[in-house]
C-alpha cells in the first residue's frame, strides 16, 4: 500500500533543503514528502492547499522565512494571516486544519524542518477520520 | 572571489541571528528591526534637541565684548552645570547622535549582506546614503553649536575645505558662515542648519519609505527601553564636557575627536583638500552606485507580475498586499462590470508573487511561474502512486 | 523549562526595576540621604504628617564612589543627576528583561492551525 503524500510549499530563501532532497524534489529521509519551491511563501494560494488535499495528500507543510525577516518583507505574514482567516482569501471551511502545518525557518534551520516534518508526516498519516 | 565575501558574511549573520532567535525569539531579534533602530534614535534626538533648544543661545560674543557674558558656550554651560538634568539631556542628545550613526551603519551592512538593495530596491539604498550624509553633517553642526575651542577649529577647517571647491566653493563658504567671517550670524545659521536639516530628514525618510507598504519603523517597547537605557548608562559613564570657550582671536589647533561624526575632520587634517574632496564625493557616489545593475550580471532579472485583464474584478487585494507599492488600482475601462482594475508598475515589482497569493480570481500571474502550473504540479505530486 | 523561566525572569525584572526605581529619589537628592536635602513639602509631610520615607543612609557608600568616578570622568557638579541617569538606565534594562521574558512566548517558528469545534 502506498503512503499518502505530504506536500511542502516552501520559499526559495527559507531553510535550505537542497542538500536533503533528491532530483525529483523528494526529501530523502522522509518517505513521500515532496517539496515545491516558490519565490516567496506569500505566493501560496489557499486553493493550492485545497487542491493538494483534494488530490489525496495527507497534509501540507507551508514553510517561509522567519517572521520579521521575509526576504520580500511581508510574504510570510500574508500567508500566515490567510491561514488563520485574518486575511482574504482564506482557507475554505471544509479543509481539515489538522492537516496543515506552517513553519517559519531561516536558511540554516534545515534540521528543525526535518524534525518537525517527520513528526507531522507520521501524525497526518495516522489521522483516520 | 568577491562573491565569497558576501556569502561568508551572510553565513555569519545567519549564524548570529539563529543564536539570538534561540534566546530572544524572532519577536525581539534586533536584527529584524535594523531599520527601526535609527528611526527610534531620531525621535530621541528630536525630543532631547527640543529641550536643549529652549535654553540655547546662538551667539559668539566673548569676554572681549561684555561683562555679564551670555553666549552659546555659557548657555551650554548653564544647561550642563545649573539646569536640573541638563547634563543628562545634553548627554542623551550627544549619545543618541552617535548611536544613530552606529545603527545606520549596521542597518546598511545588513541590507547589503542580505542582498536587499538591488533592482526594485535601489531607491531605498540611494536615499539611505543621502540620509547618512545628512545625518553626518547635522551631527557636525551640533559640534559647532557648543562654541568651544573645538567648534572654532572645526568651523575654520570646514570653511577652508569648502572654499577649495571649484566654482561653488566661495559661495558655499559665504553661505556656511552667513557672511564673510565668523560672526553671531554664523552661529544662528548653524542652529538653523542643525534644526532645519533635521526636519528635512523627515522628507528624506518619506522618500526612503515610499516604495514600501507598512514599513517597520517602530521596534517593540522592550527594545526601545534597551535603546534608551544604553544612552542613560553611557551618560553616567562618560559625562559630556565642553572645551574652553572659543576666542575668535586665538588659533587653537587640537581637538578631541568623536569618531562617529568627526572622522572627516581627521581625514582633512591628514591630507590636502583636493584628495579629501575626491575621497568624500567619490566615496559617496561609489556608495550610491552599489545597486548599479551592470555590477550584477549573474543575478536573474525580475519578471514583473502581469494582470489578466479579463479576470480582474478590481477587489484591490493584490494592491493592498503588495509589499512594494507596485500595484495601482485604476478606474476600469468603460463598459466593464467592475469599478477598478489592477495595474502593475513593473519597475517596482519584485517578482515575489504575494499578489498571486492574494488573488482569488486567478487574475494576476508571474509570467515565469504560473500559479496554474504550480497547482497542477501539486496535484500530480499528491496523486502519484509510488 | 521555558514557561517557568519566563515567569521567573519577568518577576525578577519587575522587582529589580522597582527596587532600582525606589533609589532614584536618593540620586535626585544629590545622592544624599540627610533630611535637609529633601524638598520642603516632603519634609513638611515627614514632620507634621508622619510620612515615612526610605532610609537612604546605606546608599551613601555609592555616593562617594560615584562622585569620585564622575569627577575623574570630567563632570563638574550635579553628580546626583548623573546617578539618576544611571539608575533609570538600569531600571529600564530590568524592565526590558521582564517584558522580553513574557513577550518571547509569542515568538513563532511553528504554527498549528486552530481547529474550530
Coordinates of C-alpha atoms in Angstrom, one line a residue:
Chain A
X1 CA 0.0 0.0 0.0
X2 CA 1.5 3.3 -0.9
X3 CA 1.8 6.1 1.6
X4 CA -0.2 9.2 1.2
X5 CA 1.9 12.2 0.2
X6 CA 2.7 15.3 2.1
X7 CA 3.4 18.4 0.1
X8 CA 5.8 21.1 1.4
X9 CA 5.2 24.5 -0.1
X10 CA 8.5 26.4 0.6
X11 CA 10.0 29.6 -0.4
X12 CA 13.5 29.9 -2.0
X13 CA 15.1 31.7 1.0
X14 CA 13.7 29.7 3.9
X15 CA 15.6 26.7 5.3
X16 CA 17.8 25.2 2.6
X17 CA 16.5 21.8 1.7
X18 CA 18.6 21.3 -1.4
X19 CA 21.0 19.0 0.3
X20 CA 18.3 16.7 1.7
X21 CA 16.3 16.4 -1.5
X22 CA 16.8 14.2 -4.5
X23 CA 16.5 15.3 -8.1
X24 CA 12.7 15.0 -8.1
X25 CA 12.3 17.2 -5.1
X26 CA 11.5 14.4 -2.7
X27 CA 13.0 14.6 0.8
X28 CA 15.4 11.7 1.1
X29 CA 14.9 10.9 4.8
X30 CA 11.1 11.1 4.8
X31 CA 9.1 8.9 2.5
X32 CA 6.6 10.6 0.4
X33 CA 7.4 14.2 1.4
X34 CA 7.6 16.4 -1.7
X35 CA 9.0 19.9 -1.9
X36 CA 7.5 22.6 -4.2
X37 CA 9.6 25.8 -4.3
X38 CA 8.1 29.3 -4.8
X39 CA 9.9 32.6 -4.8
X40 CA 8.0 33.6 -1.6
X41 CA 5.7 31.9 0.8
X42 CA 3.3 34.8 0.2
X43 CA 2.7 33.4 -3.3
X44 CA 0.9 30.4 -1.8
X45 CA -2.7 30.5 -2.6
X46 CA -5.1 28.7 -0.2
X47 CA -6.6 27.0 -3.1
X48 CA -3.2 25.3 -3.7
X49 CA -3.5 23.7 -0.3
X50 CA -7.1 22.8 -1.1
X51 CA -6.0 21.2 -4.4
X52 CA -3.4 19.2 -2.6
X53 CA -5.9 17.8 -0.1
X54 CA -8.5 17.0 -2.8
X55 CA -5.9 15.1 -4.8
X56 CA -5.2 12.9 -1.9
X57 CA -2.4 14.4 0.0
X58 CA -2.3 13.6 3.7
X59 CA -1.2 17.1 4.6
X60 CA 0.6 20.3 3.6
X61 CA 3.5 22.0 5.2
X62 CA 3.8 25.7 4.5
X63 CA 7.4 27.0 5.0
X64 CA 8.5 30.5 4.9
X65 CA 11.3 32.7 6.3
X66 CA 11.5 33.7 9.9
X67 CA 8.6 36.1 10.8
X68 CA 10.2 39.6 10.6
X69 CA 12.8 38.5 8.1
X70 CA 10.9 37.7 4.9
X71 CA 13.2 38.5 2.0
X72 CA 10.3 40.2 0.3
X73 CA 9.2 41.9 3.6
X74 CA 5.7 40.6 4.2
X75 CA 5.1 37.4 2.3
X76 CA 5.3 35.1 5.3
X77 CA 3.0 37.4 7.3
X78 CA 0.5 37.3 4.4
X79 CA 0.2 33.6 4.1
X80 CA 0.2 33.3 7.9
X81 CA -2.8 35.6 8.1
X82 CA -4.6 33.9 5.2
X83 CA -4.2 30.5 7.0
X84 CA -5.5 32.0 10.2
X85 CA -8.5 33.5 8.5
X86 CA -7.3 37.0 9.2
X87 CA -6.8 38.0 5.6
X88 CA -8.7 37.2 2.4
X89 CA -8.5 34.9 0.5
X90 CA -8.6 32.3 3.2
X91 CA -8.8 28.5 3.5
X92 CA -12.2 27.0 2.8
X93 CA -14.0 25.8 5.9
X94 CA -14.0 22.2 4.5
X95 CA -10.2 22.0 4.8
X96 CA -9.2 19.9 7.8
X97 CA -7.0 22.3 9.8
X98 CA -5.1 19.5 11.5
X99 CA -3.6 18.6 8.1
X100 CA -1.9 22.0 7.7
X101 CA 1.4 23.0 9.4
X102 CA 3.2 26.3 9.0
X103 CA 6.9 26.7 9.7
X104 CA 8.9 30.0 9.7
X105 CA 12.5 28.9 9.4
X106 CA 15.8 30.7 8.4
X107 CA 18.2 29.2 5.9
X108 CA 20.4 27.3 8.4
X109 CA 17.4 25.6 10.1
X110 CA 17.0 22.5 7.9
X111 CA 17.4 20.2 10.9
X112 CA 14.4 21.8 12.6
X113 CA 12.4 21.4 9.4
X114 CA 13.3 17.8 9.2
X115 CA 12.3 17.0 12.8
X116 CA 9.0 18.9 12.6
X117 CA 8.3 17.4 9.2
X118 CA 8.8 13.8 10.3
X119 CA 6.5 14.3 13.3
X120 CA 3.9 16.0 11.2
X121 CA 4.0 13.3 8.4
X122 CA 3.5 10.4 10.8
X123 CA 0.8 12.4 12.6
X124 CA -1.3 13.2 9.5
X125 CA -0.9 9.7 8.1
X126 CA -2.3 8.4 11.3
X127 CA -5.4 10.5 11.1
X128 CA -8.3 8.2 10.2
X129 CA -11.3 10.5 10.3
Chain B
X1 CA 36.3 36.0 -5.1
X2 CA 34.1 38.9 -4.5
X3 CA 31.1 36.6 -4.2
X4 CA 32.7 34.7 -1.3
X5 CA 32.8 37.9 0.9
X6 CA 29.0 38.4 1.0
X7 CA 28.5 34.7 1.2
X8 CA 30.8 34.4 4.2
X9 CA 29.2 37.5 5.8
X10 CA 25.7 36.1 5.1
X11 CA 26.6 32.8 6.7
X12 CA 28.0 34.7 9.7
X13 CA 24.9 36.9 10.0
X14 CA 22.5 34.0 9.8
X15 CA 24.5 32.1 12.4
X16 CA 24.4 35.1 14.8
X17 CA 20.7 35.6 14.2
X18 CA 20.0 31.9 14.8
X19 CA 21.7 32.2 18.2
X20 CA 19.8 35.3 19.0
X21 CA 16.5 33.8 18.0
X22 CA 17.1 30.8 20.3
X23 CA 17.2 33.2 23.3
X24 CA 15.0 36.2 22.3
X25 CA 12.9 34.6 19.5
X26 CA 12.1 36.4 16.3
X27 CA 9.8 38.8 18.1
X28 CA 12.7 40.6 19.9
X29 CA 15.6 39.9 17.5
X30 CA 17.1 43.4 16.9
X31 CA 18.4 42.3 13.6
X32 CA 14.8 42.1 12.4
X33 CA 14.3 45.8 13.3
X34 CA 17.5 47.1 11.9
X35 CA 15.8 50.0 10.1
X36 CA 13.6 50.9 13.1
X37 CA 16.6 51.4 15.5
X38 CA 17.9 54.6 13.8
X39 CA 14.4 55.8 13.4
X40 CA 13.8 55.5 17.1
X41 CA 17.0 57.4 17.9
X42 CA 15.8 60.1 15.6
X43 CA 12.8 60.7 17.9
X44 CA 15.1 60.7 20.9
X45 CA 17.2 63.4 19.1
X46 CA 14.1 65.5 18.3
X47 CA 12.8 65.4 21.9
X48 CA 16.2 66.0 23.6
X49 CA 17.1 68.6 21.0
X50 CA 13.8 70.5 21.7
X51 CA 14.6 70.6 25.4
X52 CA 18.1 71.9 24.7
X53 CA 16.8 74.4 22.2
X54 CA 14.8 76.0 24.9
X55 CA 17.9 77.2 26.7
X56 CA 20.5 77.5 23.9
X57 CA 21.7 80.9 22.8
X58 CA 23.3 81.1 19.3
X59 CA 25.8 83.9 19.8
X60 CA 29.6 84.1 19.9
X61 CA 30.2 87.3 21.9
X62 CA 33.1 86.5 24.2
X63 CA 34.8 88.1 27.2
X64 CA 36.2 90.8 25.0
X65 CA 32.7 92.4 24.5
X66 CA 30.8 92.2 27.7
X67 CA 30.9 91.7 31.4
X68 CA 27.8 89.6 32.1
X69 CA 28.6 87.2 29.4
X70 CA 25.8 85.3 27.7
X71 CA 26.7 83.4 24.6
X72 CA 26.5 79.9 23.1
X73 CA 29.2 78.5 25.3
X74 CA 27.7 80.0 28.5
X75 CA 24.2 78.8 27.6
X76 CA 25.5 75.2 27.1
X77 CA 27.5 75.5 30.3
X78 CA 24.3 76.7 32.1
X79 CA 22.5 73.7 30.7
X80 CA 25.2 71.3 31.8
X81 CA 26.0 72.7 35.3
X82 CA 23.0 74.5 36.5
X83 CA 19.8 73.2 34.9
X84 CA 18.4 70.1 36.7
X85 CA 19.1 67.2 34.4
X86 CA 20.5 69.5 31.8
X87 CA 23.7 67.5 31.7
X88 CA 21.7 64.3 31.3
X89 CA 19.6 65.7 28.4
X90 CA 22.8 67.0 26.7
X91 CA 24.4 63.7 27.1
X92 CA 21.4 61.8 25.8
X93 CA 21.3 64.1 22.8
X94 CA 25.0 63.6 22.0
X95 CA 25.0 59.9 22.5
X96 CA 21.7 59.4 20.6
X97 CA 23.5 61.0 17.7
X98 CA 26.4 58.6 18.0
X99 CA 24.0 55.7 18.4
X100 CA 22.2 56.8 15.3
X101 CA 25.3 56.7 13.2
X102 CA 26.2 53.2 14.6
X103 CA 22.7 51.9 14.0
X104 CA 22.5 53.4 10.5
X105 CA 25.8 51.7 9.5
X106 CA 24.7 48.4 11.0
X107 CA 21.4 48.8 9.1
X108 CA 23.2 49.4 5.8
X109 CA 25.5 46.5 6.4
X110 CA 22.7 44.1 7.0
X111 CA 20.8 45.4 4.0
X112 CA 23.9 44.8 1.9
X113 CA 24.7 41.4 3.3
X114 CA 21.2 40.1 2.9
X115 CA 21.0 41.3 -0.7
X116 CA 18.1 43.8 -0.2
X117 CA 19.5 46.8 -2.0
X118 CA 19.3 45.9 -5.7
X119 CA 16.8 46.1 -8.6
X120 CA 13.4 47.3 -7.3
X121 CA 15.1 48.3 -4.0
X122 CA 17.6 50.8 -5.4
X123 CA 15.7 53.9 -4.3
X124 CA 15.8 52.8 -0.7
X125 CA 19.6 52.3 -0.9
X126 CA 20.3 55.6 -2.6
X127 CA 18.1 57.7 -0.3
X128 CA 19.7 55.9 2.6
X129 CA 23.2 57.0 1.5
X130 CA 21.9 60.6 1.3
X131 CA 20.2 60.3 4.7
X132 CA 23.5 59.1 6.2
X133 CA 25.4 62.0 4.7
X134 CA 22.8 64.4 6.0
X135 CA 22.9 62.9 9.5
X136 CA 26.7 63.2 9.5
X137 CA 26.6 66.8 8.5
X138 CA 23.8 67.6 11.0
X139 CA 25.9 66.0 13.8
X140 CA 28.9 68.1 12.8
X141 CA 26.8 71.3 13.0
X142 CA 25.9 70.1 16.5
X143 CA 29.5 70.2 17.5
X144 CA 29.9 73.7 16.1
X145 CA 27.0 74.9 18.3
X146 CA 28.8 74.4 21.6
X147 CA 31.2 77.1 20.5
X148 CA 34.2 75.8 22.4
X149 CA 37.7 75.7 21.0
X150 CA 36.9 72.5 19.1
X151 CA 33.9 74.3 17.4
X152 CA 36.2 77.1 16.3
X153 CA 38.8 74.7 14.8
X154 CA 36.0 72.7 13.1
X155 CA 34.4 75.8 11.7
X156 CA 37.6 77.1 10.3
X157 CA 38.5 73.7 8.8
X158 CA 35.1 73.4 7.2
X159 CA 35.1 76.8 5.7
X160 CA 38.6 76.5 4.2
X161 CA 37.8 73.0 2.9
X162 CA 34.6 74.2 1.3
X163 CA 36.2 77.3 -0.2
X164 CA 38.6 75.0 -2.1
X165 CA 35.7 73.5 -4.1
X166 CA 35.9 74.7 -7.7
X167 CA 33.4 77.3 -8.8
X168 CA 30.9 76.9 -6.0
X169 CA 33.5 77.0 -3.1
X170 CA 33.5 80.7 -2.2
X171 CA 29.7 80.9 -2.5
X172 CA 29.2 77.9 -0.2
X173 CA 31.7 79.3 2.3
X174 CA 29.7 82.6 2.4
X175 CA 26.5 80.6 2.9
X176 CA 28.1 78.5 5.5
X177 CA 29.5 81.4 7.6
X178 CA 26.5 83.5 6.8
X179 CA 28.8 86.3 5.7
X180 CA 32.5 86.8 5.0
X181 CA 33.7 85.9 8.5
X182 CA 32.6 84.2 11.7
X183 CA 30.1 86.4 13.5
X184 CA 26.9 85.9 15.5
X185 CA 25.1 85.4 12.2
X186 CA 27.2 82.4 11.7
X187 CA 26.1 80.6 14.8
X188 CA 22.4 81.3 14.3
X189 CA 23.0 79.9 10.8
X190 CA 24.5 76.8 12.3
X191 CA 21.4 76.5 14.6
X192 CA 19.1 76.9 11.6
X193 CA 21.0 74.3 9.6
X194 CA 21.1 71.9 12.6
X195 CA 17.4 72.1 13.2
X196 CA 16.2 72.7 9.6
X197 CA 18.1 69.8 8.1
X198 CA 17.0 67.6 10.9
X199 CA 13.4 68.2 9.9
X200 CA 14.2 67.8 6.3
X201 CA 15.4 64.3 7.3
X202 CA 11.7 63.5 7.7
X203 CA 11.2 64.3 4.0
X204 CA 14.2 62.2 3.1
X205 CA 12.7 59.4 5.2
X206 CA 9.5 59.7 3.3
X207 CA 11.4 59.1 0.1
X208 CA 13.2 56.2 1.9
X209 CA 9.9 54.6 2.9
X210 CA 7.7 55.5 0.0
X211 CA 8.2 52.3 -2.0
X212 CA 7.4 50.0 1.0
X213 CA 4.0 49.1 2.2
X214 CA 3.7 49.2 6.0
X215 CA 7.4 49.9 6.7
X216 CA 8.7 48.6 10.0
X217 CA 9.7 51.8 11.8
X218 CA 8.9 51.1 15.5
X219 CA 10.8 48.5 17.5
X220 CA 8.9 46.6 20.2
X221 CA 8.8 48.5 23.5
X222 CA 11.3 46.2 25.2
X223 CA 13.9 47.0 22.6
X224 CA 13.0 50.8 22.9
X225 CA 13.7 50.5 26.6
X226 CA 17.2 49.0 25.9
X227 CA 18.0 51.6 23.3
X228 CA 17.2 54.4 25.8
X229 CA 18.8 52.6 28.7
X230 CA 22.1 52.4 26.8
X231 CA 22.1 56.2 26.4
X232 CA 21.3 56.8 30.1
X233 CA 24.0 54.5 31.3
X234 CA 26.6 55.9 28.9
X235 CA 25.7 59.4 30.1
X236 CA 26.8 58.4 33.6
X237 CA 29.9 56.5 32.4
X238 CA 31.1 59.3 30.0
X239 CA 29.9 62.7 31.2
X240 CA 29.9 65.3 28.4
X241 CA 32.2 68.3 29.0
X242 CA 32.8 71.3 26.8
X243 CA 36.3 72.6 26.0
X244 CA 37.4 76.1 26.7
X245 CA 35.2 78.9 25.4
X246 CA 36.2 79.8 21.8
X247 CA 38.1 83.1 21.4
X248 CA 37.9 84.2 17.9
X249 CA 41.3 85.9 18.2
X250 CA 43.0 82.7 19.1
X251 CA 44.2 79.9 16.9
X252 CA 43.5 76.6 18.6
X253 CA 44.7 73.5 16.7
X254 CA 43.9 70.3 18.5
X255 CA 40.6 68.8 19.4
X256 CA 39.1 65.7 20.9
X257 CA 37.7 63.6 18.1
X258 CA 34.3 61.9 18.2
X259 CA 34.9 59.2 15.6
X260 CA 31.3 58.8 14.7
X261 CA 30.8 62.3 13.3
X262 CA 34.2 63.9 13.1
X263 CA 36.2 61.3 11.2
X264 CA 36.0 63.6 8.0
X265 CA 38.0 66.2 10.0
X266 CA 40.6 63.6 10.9
X267 CA 40.9 63.0 7.1
X268 CA 41.0 66.7 6.4
X269 CA 43.8 67.1 9.0
X270 CA 45.9 64.4 7.3
X271 CA 45.6 65.2 3.6
X272 CA 45.3 68.0 1.2
X273 CA 41.8 69.4 0.4
X274 CA 41.7 68.1 -3.1
X275 CA 42.4 64.5 -2.0
X276 CA 39.8 65.0 0.7
X277 CA 37.0 66.1 -1.6
X278 CA 37.8 63.4 -4.1
X279 CA 37.6 60.8 -1.4
X280 CA 34.4 62.2 0.1
X281 CA 32.5 62.9 -3.1
X282 CA 33.9 59.9 -4.9
X283 CA 33.2 57.7 -1.9
X284 CA 29.6 58.9 -1.6
X285 CA 29.0 58.4 -5.4
X286 CA 30.5 55.0 -5.2
X287 CA 28.2 54.1 -2.3
X288 CA 25.2 55.3 -4.3
X289 CA 26.3 53.2 -7.3
X290 CA 26.3 50.0 -5.3
X291 CA 23.0 48.8 -6.7
X292 CA 24.0 49.6 -10.3
X293 CA 22.7 46.7 -12.4
X294 CA 25.8 46.3 -14.5
X295 CA 27.6 45.1 -11.4
X296 CA 25.3 42.1 -11.1
X297 CA 25.3 40.3 -14.4
X298 CA 24.8 36.9 -12.8
X299 CA 21.6 37.9 -10.9
X300 CA 18.4 36.9 -12.6
X301 CA 16.3 39.8 -13.7
X302 CA 12.9 40.3 -12.2
X303 CA 9.9 39.2 -14.3
X304 CA 7.2 41.5 -13.2
X305 CA 3.7 40.3 -12.4
X306 CA 1.1 40.7 -15.1
X307 CA -2.6 41.3 -14.6
X308 CA -5.0 39.1 -16.6
X309 CA -7.3 41.9 -17.6
X310 CA -10.4 39.9 -18.4
X311 CA -10.4 38.2 -15.0
X312 CA -9.6 41.2 -12.7
X313 CA -12.6 42.2 -10.6
X314 CA -10.9 45.2 -9.0
X315 CA -11.1 43.8 -5.5
X316 CA -7.8 45.5 -4.6
X317 CA -6.5 42.6 -2.6
X318 CA -3.3 42.4 -4.6
X319 CA -2.7 46.2 -4.3
X320 CA -3.2 46.1 -0.6
X321 CA -0.9 43.1 -0.1
X322 CA 1.9 44.1 -2.4
X323 CA 5.0 44.8 -0.2
X324 CA 6.5 47.3 -2.6
X325 CA 3.6 49.6 -3.7
X326 CA 3.9 48.1 -7.2
X327 CA 0.2 47.7 -7.9
X328 CA -2.1 50.6 -8.5
X329 CA -5.8 50.4 -8.8
X330 CA -7.1 52.5 -11.8
X331 CA -10.6 53.1 -13.0
X332 CA -11.8 50.2 -15.1
X333 CA -12.4 50.8 -18.7
X334 CA -15.9 51.9 -19.8
X335 CA -18.3 49.0 -20.2
X336 CA -16.6 46.9 -17.6
X337 CA -18.7 45.2 -14.9
X338 CA -16.3 46.4 -12.3
X339 CA -15.2 49.8 -11.0
X340 CA -11.5 49.3 -10.6
X341 CA -8.7 47.4 -12.4
X342 CA -5.3 46.4 -11.1
X343 CA -2.2 47.6 -12.9
X344 CA 1.4 46.6 -12.1
X345 CA 4.2 49.1 -12.1
X346 CA 6.8 46.7 -13.4
X347 CA 9.8 48.8 -12.3
X348 CA 8.7 48.4 -8.7
X349 CA 7.8 44.7 -8.9
X350 CA 10.0 42.3 -7.0
X351 CA 8.6 39.1 -8.6
X352 CA 7.6 37.8 -5.1
X353 CA 4.1 36.6 -6.1
X354 CA 2.4 37.9 -3.0
X355 CA -0.2 39.4 -5.4
X356 CA -0.7 35.9 -6.9
X357 CA -1.4 34.6 -3.4
X358 CA -3.8 37.4 -2.7
X359 CA -5.9 36.9 -5.9
X360 CA -9.0 34.7 -5.6
X361 CA -9.8 35.1 -9.3
X362 CA -6.6 33.9 -10.9
X363 CA -6.3 37.4 -12.4
X364 CA -2.6 38.1 -11.8
X365 CA 0.4 36.0 -12.7
X366 CA 4.2 35.8 -12.6
X367 CA 4.9 35.1 -16.2
X368 CA 7.7 32.6 -15.4
X369 CA 5.8 30.7 -12.8
X370 CA 2.1 30.5 -13.4
X371 CA 0.1 29.6 -10.3
X372 CA -1.9 27.2 -12.5
X373 CA 1.3 25.3 -13.2
X374 CA 2.2 25.2 -9.6
X375 CA -1.3 23.9 -8.7
X376 CA -1.0 21.3 -11.4
X377 CA 2.3 20.2 -10.1
X378 CA 1.0 19.9 -6.6
X379 CA -1.9 17.8 -7.8
X380 CA 0.3 15.4 -9.7
X381 CA 2.6 15.0 -6.7
X382 CA -0.3 14.4 -4.4
X383 CA -2.0 11.9 -6.7
X384 CA 1.1 10.0 -7.7
X385 CA 1.2 6.4 -6.6
X386 CA 4.6 5.0 -5.8
Chain C
X1 CA 11.5 24.9 31.4
X2 CA 10.6 27.7 29.1
X3 CA 7.5 29.0 30.7
X4 CA 8.8 28.7 34.3
X5 CA 12.0 30.5 33.4
X6 CA 10.0 33.2 31.7
X7 CA 7.8 33.8 34.7
X8 CA 10.9 33.9 37.0
X9 CA 12.6 36.4 34.7
X10 CA 9.5 38.6 34.4
X11 CA 9.1 38.7 38.2
X12 CA 12.8 39.3 38.7
X13 CA 12.9 42.0 36.1
X14 CA 9.9 43.7 37.7
X15 CA 11.3 43.5 41.2
X16 CA 14.7 44.8 40.2
X17 CA 13.1 47.6 38.2
X18 CA 11.1 48.6 41.2
X19 CA 14.0 48.4 43.7
X20 CA 16.2 50.5 41.5
X21 CA 13.4 53.0 40.9
X22 CA 12.9 53.4 44.7
X23 CA 16.5 54.5 44.8
X24 CA 16.1 57.2 42.2
X25 CA 14.9 59.8 44.8
X26 CA 18.2 59.3 46.6
X27 CA 20.0 60.2 43.3
X28 CA 17.6 63.1 42.8
X29 CA 18.6 64.4 46.3
X30 CA 22.2 64.7 45.1
X31 CA 23.0 61.2 46.4
X32 CA 22.5 62.5 49.9
X33 CA 20.3 60.7 52.5
X34 CA 20.1 63.5 55.1
X35 CA 16.7 65.1 55.7
X36 CA 17.8 68.6 55.0
X37 CA 18.2 67.8 51.3
X38 CA 14.6 66.6 50.9
X39 CA 12.2 69.1 49.2
X40 CA 10.3 71.3 51.6
X41 CA 6.9 69.7 51.0
X42 CA 8.3 66.2 51.8
X43 CA 10.0 67.5 54.9
X44 CA 6.7 69.1 56.0
X45 CA 4.8 65.8 55.5
X46 CA 7.5 63.9 57.3
X47 CA 7.5 66.2 60.3
X48 CA 3.8 67.0 60.5
X49 CA 2.0 64.1 59.0
X50 CA 4.5 61.4 60.0
X51 CA 5.1 60.4 56.4
X52 CA 7.7 57.6 56.5
X53 CA 10.5 57.9 53.9
X54 CA 13.1 55.3 52.9
X55 CA 16.3 55.4 54.8
X56 CA 18.9 56.1 52.2
X57 CA 21.8 56.2 54.6
X58 CA 23.1 52.9 53.5
X59 CA 23.4 54.1 49.9
X60 CA 25.9 56.7 50.9
X61 CA 28.9 54.4 50.1
X62 CA 27.8 54.6 46.5
X63 CA 27.7 58.4 46.7
X64 CA 31.4 58.7 47.4
X65 CA 32.4 56.1 44.8
X66 CA 30.2 57.5 42.1
X67 CA 31.1 61.1 42.8
X68 CA 34.8 60.2 42.6
X69 CA 34.2 58.4 39.3
X70 CA 32.2 61.3 37.9
X71 CA 34.8 63.9 38.9
X72 CA 37.5 61.9 37.2
X73 CA 35.4 61.5 34.1
X74 CA 35.1 65.2 33.8
X75 CA 31.7 66.1 35.4
X76 CA 31.8 69.3 37.5
X77 CA 28.7 69.2 39.6
X78 CA 25.1 67.9 39.9
X79 CA 26.5 64.5 40.4
X80 CA 23.1 63.3 41.6
X81 CA 21.7 63.9 38.1
X82 CA 24.2 61.5 36.5
X83 CA 23.4 59.0 39.2
X84 CA 19.8 59.4 38.4
X85 CA 20.6 58.7 34.8
X86 CA 22.5 55.5 35.7
X87 CA 19.6 54.3 37.9
X88 CA 17.0 55.0 35.3
X89 CA 19.1 53.1 32.7
X90 CA 19.4 50.1 35.0
X91 CA 15.7 50.2 35.8
X92 CA 14.8 50.2 32.1
X93 CA 17.1 47.3 31.4
X94 CA 15.5 45.2 34.2
X95 CA 12.0 46.2 32.8
X96 CA 13.0 45.2 29.3
X97 CA 14.3 41.8 30.5
X98 CA 11.0 41.2 32.2
X99 CA 9.0 42.3 29.2
X100 CA 11.0 40.2 26.8
X101 CA 10.7 37.1 29.0
X102 CA 6.9 37.3 28.7
X103 CA 6.7 38.6 25.1
X104 CA 9.0 35.9 23.7
X105 CA 6.3 33.3 24.3
X106 CA 4.7 34.9 21.3
X107 CA 7.7 34.3 19.1
X108 CA 6.6 31.9 16.5
X109 CA 8.5 29.4 14.4
X110 CA 5.7 26.8 14.1
X111 CA 2.0 27.5 13.5
X112 CA -0.5 24.8 14.1
X113 CA -3.9 26.0 12.9
X114 CA -6.7 26.2 15.5
X115 CA -9.4 23.6 14.8
X116 CA -12.9 25.0 15.3
X117 CA -15.2 22.7 17.1

